[in-house]
Coordinates of C-alpha atoms in Angstrom, one line a residue:
M1 CA 100.1 53.3 2.7
I2 CA 103.0 55.5 1.7
D3 CA 105.9 52.9 0.8
F4 CA 109.0 55.0 2.4
F5 CA 106.9 55.5 5.8
Q6 CA 107.4 51.8 5.5
T7 CA 111.6 50.9 5.6
L8 CA 113.2 50.1 8.3
H9 CA 116.3 51.4 8.2
I10 CA 115.1 54.7 8.8
K11 CA 116.5 56.3 11.9
K12 CA 115.1 59.1 11.9
F13 CA 111.8 61.0 10.8
V14 CA 112.1 65.0 10.2
F15 CA 108.2 66.4 9.5
A16 CA 108.6 70.6 8.5
D17 CA 106.1 72.5 8.2
A18 CA 106.5 74.5 4.8
E19 CA 105.4 77.8 6.5
N20 CA 108.8 77.9 8.5
A21 CA 110.7 76.1 5.8
N22 CA 109.2 78.5 2.6
N23 CA 113.1 79.8 2.5
P24 CA 114.6 76.8 0.2
K25 CA 118.3 77.9 1.4
A26 CA 117.4 78.5 5.6
F27 CA 115.2 75.3 5.1
I28 CA 118.3 73.2 3.3
D29 CA 121.1 74.6 5.8
F30 CA 119.3 74.3 8.3
C31 CA 119.0 70.5 7.2
N32 CA 122.4 70.5 7.0
K33 CA 123.5 71.4 10.5
N34 CA 121.3 69.0 12.2
N35 CA 122.3 66.0 10.2
Y36 CA 119.2 65.5 8.5
L37 CA 120.3 65.0 4.8
N38 CA 121.6 61.3 4.7
L39 CA 119.7 58.1 3.8
D40 CA 119.2 57.2 7.0
T41 CA 116.8 60.2 7.9
Q42 CA 113.3 60.5 5.8
I43 CA 112.6 64.2 5.6
T44 CA 109.2 65.2 4.6
C45 CA 107.8 68.7 4.4
F46 CA 104.3 69.7 4.2
I47 CA 103.2 72.3 2.4
G48 CA 100.4 74.3 2.8
A49 CA 96.9 74.7 0.2
N50 CA 97.6 78.6 0.1
Q51 CA 101.3 77.6 -0.8
N52 CA 102.9 76.3 -4.7
Q53 CA 104.2 73.2 -4.5
N54 CA 106.6 73.0 -7.6
T55 CA 107.9 75.9 -7.6
W56 CA 108.9 75.2 -3.5
Y57 CA 110.9 72.1 -4.8
T58 CA 112.6 73.5 -7.4
N59 CA 114.3 76.5 -5.6
V60 CA 115.3 73.9 -2.9
V61 CA 116.7 71.3 -5.9
K62 CA 118.3 74.5 -7.3
Y63 CA 119.8 75.4 -3.8
I64 CA 121.1 71.8 -3.2
Q65 CA 122.5 72.0 -6.5
T66 CA 125.2 74.7 -6.0
L67 CA 125.9 72.5 -2.3
K68 CA 127.5 69.5 -4.8
M69 CA 126.8 67.2 -1.9
Q70 CA 128.1 64.1 -2.9
S71 CA 125.4 62.0 -0.9
S72 CA 122.1 60.8 -1.4
F73 CA 119.3 62.0 1.0
N74 CA 115.4 61.5 1.0
L75 CA 113.8 64.6 1.1
T76 CA 109.2 64.0 0.0
P77 CA 107.1 67.0 -0.3
I78 CA 103.4 66.6 0.5
R79 CA 100.8 69.3 -0.4
I80 CA 97.6 69.4 1.9
L81 CA 94.5 70.9 0.1
T82 CA 92.5 72.0 2.9
Q83 CA 92.8 75.2 4.7
G84 CA 91.6 76.4 7.9
E85 CA 92.9 77.5 11.3
N86 CA 95.8 74.7 12.5
A87 CA 94.7 72.1 9.1
L88 CA 98.2 71.9 8.3
D89 CA 99.2 71.5 12.1
M90 CA 96.9 69.0 12.1
V91 CA 97.7 66.9 9.0
I92 CA 101.4 67.5 10.4
A93 CA 100.3 65.4 13.8
S94 CA 98.9 63.1 12.1
Y95 CA 101.3 61.4 9.6
A96 CA 103.3 61.4 12.8
G97 CA 101.0 59.3 14.6
L98 CA 101.5 57.0 11.7
V99 CA 104.2 56.8 11.3
M100 CA 105.2 55.7 14.7
G101 CA 102.8 53.3 15.0
Q102 CA 104.9 51.5 11.9
N103 CA 108.6 53.1 13.4
N104 CA 108.4 53.8 17.2
N105 CA 112.6 53.1 17.9
A106 CA 113.3 55.7 15.8
E107 CA 113.6 59.5 16.4
F108 CA 111.2 62.0 15.6
I109 CA 111.5 65.7 14.7
I110 CA 108.8 68.0 13.8
V111 CA 110.7 71.5 11.9
S112 CA 108.0 74.4 13.0
N113 CA 108.1 77.7 15.4
D114 CA 104.5 77.3 15.9
N115 CA 104.2 76.1 19.8
D116 CA 100.8 74.3 18.8
Y117 CA 103.0 71.1 19.1
A118 CA 103.1 71.0 22.4
S119 CA 100.8 68.5 23.9
V120 CA 101.4 65.6 20.2
I121 CA 105.2 66.2 21.3
D122 CA 104.4 66.0 25.4
H123 CA 102.1 63.2 24.7
F124 CA 104.3 61.0 22.6
S125 CA 107.5 61.6 25.3
S126 CA 105.3 59.9 28.1
L127 CA 105.2 56.5 26.0
G128 CA 108.5 56.8 25.3
I129 CA 108.4 57.8 22.3
K130 CA 111.7 59.6 21.2
I131 CA 110.1 63.3 19.8
H132 CA 110.9 66.7 20.0
R133 CA 110.3 70.0 18.1
K134 CA 113.1 72.2 16.1
K135 CA 113.0 75.7 15.3
I136 CA 113.8 77.6 12.1
E137 CA 116.0 80.0 12.3
S138 CA 116.6 82.0 9.3
N139 CA 119.2 84.9 8.9
T140 CA 116.2 87.4 9.5
T141 CA 115.2 85.9 12.3
K142 CA 119.2 86.0 13.6
N143 CA 118.8 90.1 12.8
K144 CA 115.8 90.7 14.3
K145 CA 117.2 89.3 17.4
K146 CA 120.8 91.3 16.7
N147 CA 118.3 94.2 16.2
S148 CA 115.7 94.0 19.1
S149 CA 115.7 97.2 20.2
R150 CA 115.0 98.7 16.2
K151 CA 111.9 97.9 15.6
T152 CA 110.9 98.7 11.7
N153 CA 106.9 98.9 10.3
Q154 CA 107.4 95.2 8.8
E155 CA 107.7 93.3 11.5
F156 CA 104.1 91.3 12.7
D157 CA 102.8 93.0 15.8
E158 CA 99.7 91.5 17.3
N159 CA 98.3 94.9 19.1
K160 CA 97.6 95.5 15.6
V161 CA 95.2 92.9 14.7
P162 CA 91.8 94.3 16.5
Q163 CA 91.7 97.1 14.7
L164 CA 92.2 95.1 11.7
I165 CA 89.8 92.3 11.8
Q166 CA 87.4 95.9 12.8
N167 CA 88.6 97.7 9.5
I168 CA 87.4 94.0 7.7
L169 CA 84.0 94.4 9.6
K170 CA 83.4 97.2 7.7
I171 CA 83.3 96.4 4.1
D172 CA 80.1 95.1 3.1
K173 CA 79.2 91.5 3.9
K174 CA 78.8 90.1 0.1
K175 CA 82.2 92.1 -0.7
R176 CA 84.2 91.0 1.8
P177 CA 87.1 88.1 0.6
K178 CA 86.4 84.9 0.2
T179 CA 89.9 83.0 0.4
N180 CA 93.2 83.2 2.7
Q181 CA 94.8 85.0 -0.6
T182 CA 92.0 87.3 -1.0
L183 CA 92.2 88.8 2.9
E184 CA 96.1 88.9 2.6
N185 CA 95.3 91.0 -0.6
V186 CA 93.0 93.0 1.4
L187 CA 95.0 93.9 4.0
K188 CA 98.2 94.8 2.3
N189 CA 96.2 97.3 -0.2
N190 CA 94.1 98.5 3.0
N191 CA 97.3 98.8 5.7
R192 CA 99.8 99.9 3.6
D193 CA 101.4 100.5 7.0
C194 CA 101.9 97.8 8.5
V195 CA 101.0 95.1 6.4
K196 CA 103.5 94.2 4.1
N197 CA 104.5 91.6 1.8
K198 CA 106.9 90.0 4.4
N199 CA 104.0 90.0 6.9
S200 CA 101.1 89.7 4.8
K201 CA 100.3 86.3 6.1
E202 CA 101.3 86.5 9.4
Y203 CA 98.8 89.1 9.8
A204 CA 95.6 87.1 7.6
D205 CA 96.3 84.1 9.8
A206 CA 95.7 86.0 12.9
V207 CA 93.3 87.9 11.6
I208 CA 91.1 84.9 10.8
K209 CA 92.0 83.4 13.8
G210 CA 90.3 86.1 15.6
L211 CA 87.3 86.0 13.1
I212 CA 86.8 82.4 13.8
S213 CA 87.1 83.1 17.8
Q214 CA 84.6 86.3 17.8
K215 CA 82.4 84.1 15.6
K216 CA 82.0 86.2 12.7
V217 CA 83.5 83.7 10.0
S218 CA 83.5 79.9 9.1
F219 CA 85.3 77.9 6.5
Q220 CA 83.3 75.8 3.6
G221 CA 86.2 74.2 2.2
N222 CA 88.6 76.7 1.0
T223 CA 85.9 79.4 1.7
L224 CA 85.2 82.3 4.0
C225 CA 81.4 82.0 5.0
W226 CA 81.0 85.0 7.0
K227 CA 78.1 85.3 9.4

């Protein structure tokens, strides 16, 4: 059992999806704004298989040092090794349930921009648990809201996903990408008009989700298996 989940003085448990907290400055500013940077709160950031835990944590520490904070706080990164659709969401939900069983009087916050946690939050809320989800709104997100009428070619456009899927399926099956990262690279190289560095992961995730729903691909460990 992970001992930092057993501390009785913790009043809030924050479970952050690092895919939505990959900007260290935005993440720490978010935690600071919501008064999470203290010893009464346990922040756990879950890092996906395609993310570099050391780089993420190092960047977080570097930014914290620039703030010259006077108080201590609890921040723990946990990296998961499993790839696949909703893998990170499932792990976060599992950890949340584990901690609730030991600290059901605490408050629980899931930090994610995804709506996939609605059923988890509704279920535990019905049992009297204080749980809710919060989004990290970066400066980029704020600027997009201010300039919503000015759409750039670096924004994610779900209407382009079906064509991207067709482009992938046109590739010889033996030469198709075998991992999330190689799929992302192929999308960037073959679709430069819409797939950029800033949105390539979002497009890759959407393409994989579509391919899985069409039963064109499945995961075997971290490997994409084409059907």
